[in-house]
mmCIF file of C-alpha atoms in Angstrom:
data_model
loop_
_atom_site.group_PDB
_atom_site.id
_atom_site.type_symbol
_atom_site.label_atom_id
_atom_site.label_comp_id
_atom_site.label_asym_id
_atom_site.label_seq_id
_atom_site.Cartn_x
_atom_site.Cartn_y
_atom_site.Cartn_z
ATOM 1 C CA MET S 1 0.000 0.000 0.000
ATOM 2 C CA HIS S 2 1.352 3.389 -0.980
ATOM 3 C CA SER S 3 1.634 6.289 1.454
ATOM 4 C CA ASN S 4 -0.532 9.358 0.995
ATOM 5 C CA ARG S 5 1.115 12.327 -0.611
ATOM 6 C CA SER S 6 0.261 15.974 -1.120
ATOM 7 C CA SER S 7 -2.361 16.747 -3.778
ATOM 8 C CA LYS S 8 0.162 19.006 -5.571
ATOM 9 C CA TRP S 9 1.603 15.852 -7.130
ATOM 10 C CA LYS S 10 -0.833 14.702 -9.829
ATOM 11 C CA THR S 11 -1.046 10.949 -10.283
ATOM 12 C CA THR S 12 -1.652 11.305 -14.030
ATOM 13 C CA GLU S 13 1.587 13.128 -14.822
ATOM 14 C CA VAL S 14 4.542 11.558 -16.601
ATOM 15 C CA LEU S 15 7.562 12.354 -14.465
ATOM 16 C CA GLY S 16 11.258 12.553 -15.123
ATOM 17 C CA LEU S 17 14.115 12.521 -12.645
ATOM 18 C CA ALA S 18 17.381 14.435 -12.883
ATOM 19 C CA PHE S 19 20.151 13.130 -10.637
ATOM 20 C CA SER S 20 23.235 15.251 -10.079
ATOM 21 C CA GLY S 21 26.692 13.932 -9.379
ATOM 22 C CA GLY S 22 28.105 13.967 -5.876
ATOM 23 C CA GLY S 23 30.136 10.849 -5.056
ATOM 24 C CA ALA S 24 29.157 9.245 -1.768
ATOM 25 C CA ARG S 25 26.198 11.597 -1.551
ATOM 26 C CA GLY S 26 24.565 9.369 -4.137
ATOM 27 C CA ALA S 27 23.338 7.474 -1.071
ATOM 28 C CA TYR S 28 21.038 10.449 -0.474
ATOM 29 C CA GLN S 29 19.422 9.833 -3.879
ATOM 30 C CA TYR S 30 18.974 6.204 -2.897
ATOM 31 C CA GLY S 31 17.071 7.318 0.217
ATOM 32 C CA VAL S 32 14.870 9.617 -1.894
ATOM 33 C CA TRP S 33 14.200 6.809 -4.376
ATOM 34 C CA ARG S 34 12.996 4.531 -1.591
ATOM 35 C CA ILE S 35 10.391 7.128 -0.636
ATOM 36 C CA LEU S 36 9.364 7.628 -4.263
ATOM 37 C CA GLN S 37 8.742 3.898 -4.389
ATOM 38 C CA ALA S 38 6.828 3.833 -1.110
ATOM 39 C CA SER S 39 4.623 6.734 -2.210
ATOM 40 C CA GLY S 40 3.844 5.235 -5.596
ATOM 41 C CA MET S 41 5.467 8.102 -7.490
ATOM 42 C CA ALA S 42 8.181 5.846 -8.900
ATOM 43 C CA GLU S 43 5.473 4.277 -11.069
ATOM 44 C CA GLN S 44 4.988 7.626 -12.857
ATOM 45 C CA ILE S 45 8.673 8.011 -13.731
ATOM 46 C CA ARG S 46 9.636 7.279 -17.325
ATOM 47 C CA VAL S 47 12.954 9.117 -17.753
ATOM 48 C CA ILE S 48 16.018 9.506 -15.557
ATOM 49 C CA GLY S 49 18.958 11.658 -16.550
ATOM 50 C CA GLY S 50 22.055 11.292 -14.430
ATOM 51 C CA THR S 51 25.512 12.741 -14.068
ATOM 52 C CA SER S 52 28.356 10.818 -12.412
ATOM 53 C CA ILE S 53 26.981 8.818 -9.461
ATOM 54 C CA GLY S 54 23.562 10.039 -10.581
ATOM 55 C CA ALA S 55 23.978 8.120 -13.844
ATOM 56 C CA VAL S 56 24.980 5.010 -11.891
ATOM 57 C CA ASN S 57 21.927 5.411 -9.674
ATOM 58 C CA ALA S 58 19.627 5.818 -12.674
ATOM 59 C CA LEU S 59 20.507 2.322 -13.888
ATOM 60 C CA LEU S 60 20.589 0.762 -10.420
ATOM 61 C CA PHE S 61 17.156 2.091 -9.485
ATOM 62 C CA LEU S 62 15.348 1.224 -12.708
ATOM 63 C CA GLN S 63 16.902 -2.229 -12.941
ATOM 64 C CA GLU S 64 15.788 -3.003 -9.407
ATOM 65 C CA GLN S 65 12.340 -1.563 -10.184
ATOM 66 C CA VAL S 66 11.948 -3.931 -13.134
ATOM 67 C CA THR S 67 13.584 -7.096 -11.823
ATOM 68 C CA GLY S 68 13.306 -6.864 -8.048
ATOM 69 C CA ASP S 69 16.888 -8.114 -7.898
ATOM 70 C CA GLY S 70 17.878 -5.732 -5.086
ATOM 71 C CA VAL S 71 20.843 -4.368 -7.026
ATOM 72 C CA ALA S 72 20.465 -0.823 -5.652
ATOM 73 C CA ARG S 73 20.212 -2.157 -2.105
ATOM 74 C CA LEU S 74 23.300 -4.298 -2.608
ATOM 75 C CA PHE S 75 25.297 -1.372 -3.916
ATOM 76 C CA TRP S 76 24.323 1.161 -1.249
ATOM 77 C CA GLU S 77 23.721 -1.018 1.802
ATOM 78 C CA GLU S 78 26.112 -3.952 1.556
ATOM 79 C CA ASN S 79 29.277 -2.947 -0.312
ATOM 80 C CA ASP S 80 32.386 -1.959 1.627
ATOM 81 C CA LEU S 81 35.305 0.277 0.674
ATOM 82 C CA SER S 82 37.147 -2.556 -1.061
ATOM 83 C CA SER S 83 34.235 -2.646 -3.527
ATOM 84 C CA ILE S 84 35.238 0.829 -4.687
ATOM 85 C CA PHE S 85 38.983 1.378 -4.268
ATOM 86 C CA ASN S 86 41.852 -0.923 -5.257
ATOM 87 C CA VAL S 87 43.905 -0.202 -2.158
ATOM 88 C CA MET S 88 41.237 -0.773 0.513
ATOM 89 C CA PRO S 89 41.408 -4.035 2.519
ATOM 90 C CA VAL S 90 38.455 -6.390 2.088
ATOM 91 C CA GLY S 91 35.783 -5.741 4.690
ATOM 92 C CA ARG S 92 36.921 -2.193 5.517
ATOM 93 C CA LYS S 93 33.784 -0.142 6.203
ATOM 94 C CA GLU S 94 35.195 3.080 7.685
ATOM 95 C CA LEU S 95 37.866 5.369 6.261
ATOM 96 C CA LEU S 96 40.723 5.690 8.724
ATOM 97 C CA PRO S 97 43.278 8.552 8.653
ATOM 98 C CA ARG S 98 45.947 6.287 7.163
ATOM 99 C CA ASP S 99 43.557 5.334 4.371
ATOM 100 C CA TYR S 100 43.629 8.863 2.974
ATOM 101 C CA LEU S 101 47.411 8.567 2.690
ATOM 102 C CA ARG S 102 46.991 5.181 1.039
ATOM 103 C CA LEU S 103 44.543 6.640 -1.506
ATOM 104 C CA GLY S 104 46.777 9.650 -2.131
ATOM 105 C CA LEU S 105 49.808 7.489 -2.840
ATOM 106 C CA ASP S 106 47.741 5.314 -5.168
ATOM 107 C CA GLY S 107 46.645 8.412 -7.067
ATOM 108 C CA ILE S 108 50.184 9.703 -7.427
ATOM 109 C CA THR S 109 51.589 6.326 -8.460
ATOM 110 C CA HIS S 110 48.924 5.579 -11.046
ATOM 111 C CA LEU S 111 48.013 9.125 -12.140
ATOM 112 C CA GLY S 112 44.599 8.705 -10.592
ATOM 113 C CA ILE S 113 43.048 6.841 -7.678
ATOM 114 C CA ARG S 114 42.148 3.415 -8.991
ATOM 115 C CA ILE S 115 38.502 2.344 -8.744
ATOM 116 C CA ASP S 116 38.727 -0.943 -10.633
ATOM 117 C CA PRO S 117 36.538 -2.830 -8.094
ATOM 118 C CA PHE S 118 33.786 -0.232 -8.546
ATOM 119 C CA LYS S 119 33.904 -0.617 -12.328
ATOM 120 C CA ALA S 120 34.031 -4.415 -12.125
ATOM 121 C CA TRP S 121 31.065 -4.529 -9.736
ATOM 122 C CA LEU S 122 28.951 -2.402 -12.054
ATOM 123 C CA ARG S 123 29.917 -4.367 -15.156
ATOM 124 C CA ASN S 124 28.964 -7.584 -13.344
ATOM 125 C CA HIS S 125 25.663 -6.350 -11.926
ATOM 126 C CA LEU S 126 24.200 -3.793 -14.328
ATOM 127 C CA ARG S 127 21.897 -5.161 -17.021
ATOM 128 C CA PRO S 128 20.415 -2.274 -19.031
ATOM 129 C CA GLU S 129 18.853 -4.742 -21.463
ATOM 130 C CA VAL S 130 16.175 -5.634 -18.882
ATOM 131 C CA LEU S 131 14.716 -2.152 -19.425
ATOM 132 C CA LEU S 132 14.027 -2.751 -23.113
ATOM 133 C CA GLU S 133 10.553 -4.206 -22.550
ATOM 134 C CA HIS S 134 9.568 -1.328 -20.268
ATOM 135 C CA PRO S 135 8.877 2.364 -20.987
ATOM 136 C CA TYR S 136 12.053 3.662 -19.363
ATOM 137 C CA ILE S 137 14.679 5.978 -20.790
ATOM 138 C CA VAL S 138 18.068 6.706 -19.207
ATOM 139 C CA TRP S 139 20.413 9.546 -20.155
ATOM 140 C CA ALA S 140 23.996 10.017 -18.992
ATOM 141 C CA ASN S 141 26.533 12.736 -19.715
ATOM 142 C CA SER S 142 30.304 12.810 -19.438
ATOM 143 C CA TRP S 143 33.147 15.033 -20.598
ATOM 144 C CA ASP S 144 35.265 14.066 -23.597
ATOM 145 C CA MET S 145 38.614 15.414 -22.434
ATOM 146 C CA PHE S 146 40.349 15.517 -25.833
ATOM 147 C CA ARG S 147 37.409 16.738 -27.901
ATOM 148 C CA PHE S 148 36.695 19.186 -25.079
ATOM 149 C CA ARG S 149 32.940 18.797 -25.180
ATOM 150 C CA GLU S 150 30.044 17.029 -23.504
ATOM 151 C CA HIS S 151 29.375 13.433 -24.462
ATOM 152 C CA THR S 152 25.758 12.318 -23.990
ATOM 153 C CA SER S 153 24.341 8.810 -24.223
ATOM 154 C CA ARG S 154 20.775 7.491 -24.256
ATOM 155 C CA PHE S 155 19.391 4.069 -23.487
ATOM 156 C CA PRO S 156 17.567 2.628 -25.379
ATOM 157 C CA GLY S 157 19.546 3.779 -28.369
ATOM 158 C CA THR S 158 22.952 2.467 -27.314
ATOM 159 C CA ASP S 159 24.276 -1.072 -27.018
ATOM 160 C CA PRO S 160 23.715 -2.151 -23.370
ATOM 161 C CA GLN S 161 27.359 -2.915 -22.610
ATOM 162 C CA MET S 162 28.497 0.239 -24.361
ATOM 163 C CA PHE S 163 26.042 2.263 -22.292
ATOM 164 C CA ILE S 164 27.552 0.869 -19.083
ATOM 165 C CA GLU S 165 30.936 2.138 -20.265
ATOM 166 C CA TRP S 166 29.503 5.603 -20.927
ATOM 167 C CA VAL S 167 28.037 5.597 -17.407
ATOM 168 C CA LEU S 168 31.449 4.662 -16.022
ATOM 169 C CA GLY S 169 32.864 7.596 -17.966
ATOM 170 C CA SER S 170 30.260 9.878 -16.431
ATOM 171 C CA ALA S 171 31.363 8.723 -12.981
ATOM 172 C CA SER S 172 35.086 9.274 -13.581
ATOM 173 C CA PHE S 173 35.817 12.079 -11.165
ATOM 174 C CA PRO S 174 39.084 13.777 -12.227
ATOM 175 C CA PHE S 175 40.928 12.406 -9.160
ATOM 176 C CA PHE S 176 40.195 8.922 -10.553
ATOM 177 C CA GLY S 177 41.657 9.685 -13.961
ATOM 178 C CA PRO S 178 39.801 9.348 -17.279
ATOM 179 C CA HIS S 179 37.770 6.312 -18.246
ATOM 180 C CA GLN S 180 39.068 5.003 -21.563
ATOM 181 C CA HIS S 181 36.692 3.290 -23.961
ATOM 182 C CA ALA S 182 36.104 3.153 -27.719
ATOM 183 C CA GLY S 183 38.835 5.666 -28.399
ATOM 184 C CA LYS S 184 37.461 8.219 -25.948
ATOM 185 C CA PHE S 185 38.906 9.512 -22.708
ATOM 186 C CA LEU S 186 35.944 10.445 -20.543
ATOM 187 C CA LEU S 187 35.769 12.412 -17.320
ATOM 188 C CA ASP S 188 32.984 13.248 -14.898
ATOM 189 C CA GLY S 189 29.939 14.781 -16.562
ATOM 190 C CA GLY S 190 29.838 17.454 -13.892
ATOM 191 C CA ILE S 191 32.579 19.268 -15.800
ATOM 192 C CA SER S 192 29.949 20.101 -18.398
ATOM 193 C CA ASN S 193 26.836 20.196 -16.224
ATOM 194 C CA ASN S 194 26.197 18.453 -12.928
ATOM 195 C CA LEU S 195 22.387 18.377 -13.103
ATOM 196 C CA PRO S 196 21.328 17.179 -16.580
ATOM 197 C CA LEU S 197 17.889 18.735 -16.872
ATOM 198 C CA HIS S 198 18.517 19.324 -20.571
ATOM 199 C CA LEU S 199 18.688 15.579 -21.184
ATOM 200 C CA VAL S 200 15.482 14.709 -19.320
ATOM 201 C CA PHE S 201 13.556 17.459 -21.104
ATOM 202 C CA ARG S 202 14.471 15.956 -24.468
ATOM 203 C CA GLU S 203 11.791 13.396 -23.680
ATOM 204 C CA ASN S 204 8.030 13.732 -23.299
ATOM 205 C CA VAL S 205 7.614 14.446 -19.579
ATOM 206 C CA ASP S 206 5.164 16.687 -17.729
ATOM 207 C CA ARG S 207 7.449 17.556 -14.839
ATOM 208 C CA VAL S 208 10.922 16.771 -13.611
ATOM 209 C CA LEU S 209 11.993 16.083 -10.047
ATOM 210 C CA ALA S 210 15.642 17.055 -9.659
ATOM 211 C CA ILE S 211 17.748 15.635 -6.830
ATOM 212 C CA ASP S 212 20.809 17.870 -6.501
ATOM 213 C CA LEU S 213 23.513 16.624 -4.158
ATOM 214 C CA ALA S 214 24.657 20.190 -3.473
ATOM 215 C CA THR S 215 28.342 19.979 -4.256
ATOM 216 C CA PHE S 216 30.201 23.133 -5.265
ATOM 217 C CA MET S 217 29.198 22.264 -8.844
ATOM 218 C CA ARG S 218 25.744 23.667 -8.120
ATOM 219 C CA LEU S 219 27.407 27.009 -8.948
ATOM 220 C CA HIS S 220 28.310 25.858 -12.462
ATOM 221 C CA PRO S 221 27.017 28.542 -14.869
ATOM 222 C CA ARG S 222 25.365 25.976 -17.127
ATOM 223 C CA GLN S 223 23.506 24.349 -14.249
ATOM 224 C CA ILE S 224 22.256 27.725 -13.066
ATOM 225 C CA MET S 225 21.142 28.582 -16.604
ATOM 226 C CA LEU S 226 19.298 25.287 -17.070
ATOM 227 C CA GLU S 227 17.561 25.513 -13.711
ATOM 228 C CA ARG S 228 16.254 28.935 -14.704
ATOM 229 C CA LYS S 229 15.234 27.757 -18.163
ATOM 230 C CA TYR S 230 13.188 24.833 -16.872
ATOM 231 C CA GLN S 231 12.061 26.201 -13.504
ATOM 232 C CA HIS S 232 8.369 26.250 -14.513
ATOM 233 C CA LYS S 233 8.377 22.447 -14.874
ATOM 234 C CA THR S 234 11.038 21.447 -12.344
ATOM 235 C CA HIS S 235 10.968 20.767 -8.615
ATOM 236 C CA VAL S 236 14.399 20.665 -7.010
ATOM 237 C CA LEU S 237 15.319 18.839 -3.819
ATOM 238 C CA ARG S 238 18.793 19.984 -2.827
ATOM 239 C CA ALA S 239 20.843 18.202 -0.200
ATOM 240 C CA SER S 240 22.356 20.355 2.513
ATOM 241 C CA LEU S 241 25.990 21.397 2.264
ATOM 242 C CA ARG S 242 26.271 20.195 5.863
ATOM 243 C CA HIS S 243 25.678 16.597 4.812
ATOM 244 C CA PRO S 244 28.678 14.209 4.790
ATOM 245 C CA SER S 245 31.287 14.926 2.125
ATOM 246 C CA PRO S 246 31.031 13.438 -1.395
ATOM 247 C CA ALA S 247 34.441 11.859 -0.713
ATOM 248 C CA HIS S 248 33.345 10.093 2.486
ATOM 249 C CA PHE S 249 32.400 6.561 1.479
ATOM 250 C CA SER S 250 32.477 5.205 5.041
ATOM 251 C CA ARG S 251 29.547 3.000 6.028
ATOM 252 C CA SER S 252 28.485 5.418 8.764
ATOM 253 C CA SER S 253 28.315 8.342 6.298
ATOM 254 C CA ILE S 254 26.445 6.296 3.697
ATOM 255 C CA ASP S 255 23.847 5.187 6.251
ATOM 256 C CA LYS S 256 23.394 8.766 7.446
ATOM 257 C CA LEU S 257 22.915 10.002 3.878
ATOM 258 C CA ILE S 258 20.310 7.324 3.152
ATOM 259 C CA ALA S 259 18.351 8.339 6.254
ATOM 260 C CA LEU S 260 18.597 12.039 5.349
ATOM 261 C CA GLY S 261 17.391 11.341 1.823
ATOM 262 C CA LYS S 262 14.357 9.526 3.169
ATOM 263 C CA SER S 263 13.431 12.204 5.695
ATOM 264 C CA ASP S 264 13.944 15.082 3.237
ATOM 265 C CA ALA S 265 11.908 13.297 0.567
ATOM 266 C CA LYS S 266 9.004 12.761 2.949
ATOM 267 C CA ALA S 267 8.915 16.483 3.748
ATOM 268 C CA TRP S 268 9.309 17.390 0.063
ATOM 269 C CA LEU S 269 6.472 15.131 -1.061
ATOM 270 C CA GLY S 270 4.227 16.062 1.852
ATOM 271 C CA ILE S 271 4.029 12.532 3.217
#
């Protein structure tokens, strides 16, 4: 049974979601998504556009919605730090002071902090093809560092495995180094625009719910311009700058962000 929600949200509208980037703060989007599911609003969503961790979440959430395989829960509630970073010991759940030195040395040695476990986990668990029989559309953006322009990808419309690689490119924060695939060197989509409203509004949606993780990229001129352009059809939920850092992937921070996402979403939706 779905929770009641404020009458300002019409049950007949086709909704889109725009997920910003924000590293570990992606757990906040996971908390919001759980409330969208509980309220029944997730059933109205047809398009999700994501940048960086927002693009990862777009696939995780819709795949779980379709298959019930719990992939989003596994990613946000059960993975530890060794599932993200090469140099983290298996089972490590909290970042210790010496771990920051370990990550820094890894970045210097390899010209970028290695996140091979993160990429391997997503390649093993993401299955965009399961969305093909459902009315869902996913957009992701990244930054082509040598062509010096935004790279956008849409699914359906891209080979499933290729689309996963474009999502990994979107999530390649500069400290991680570029993601190399198909002759492209891709960096985090936030370089171009951290809240991809322009991608969601390419599709036929009535309104867009934007979940902005409130990093410093919220001041990006293009994001500000797009928020103004689409403000008449957009509702923005912005995480607080006081929330745990985007770089803090510790279990305690992730759990706090999930709880904050849930509580903020309930207030936002009037539940």
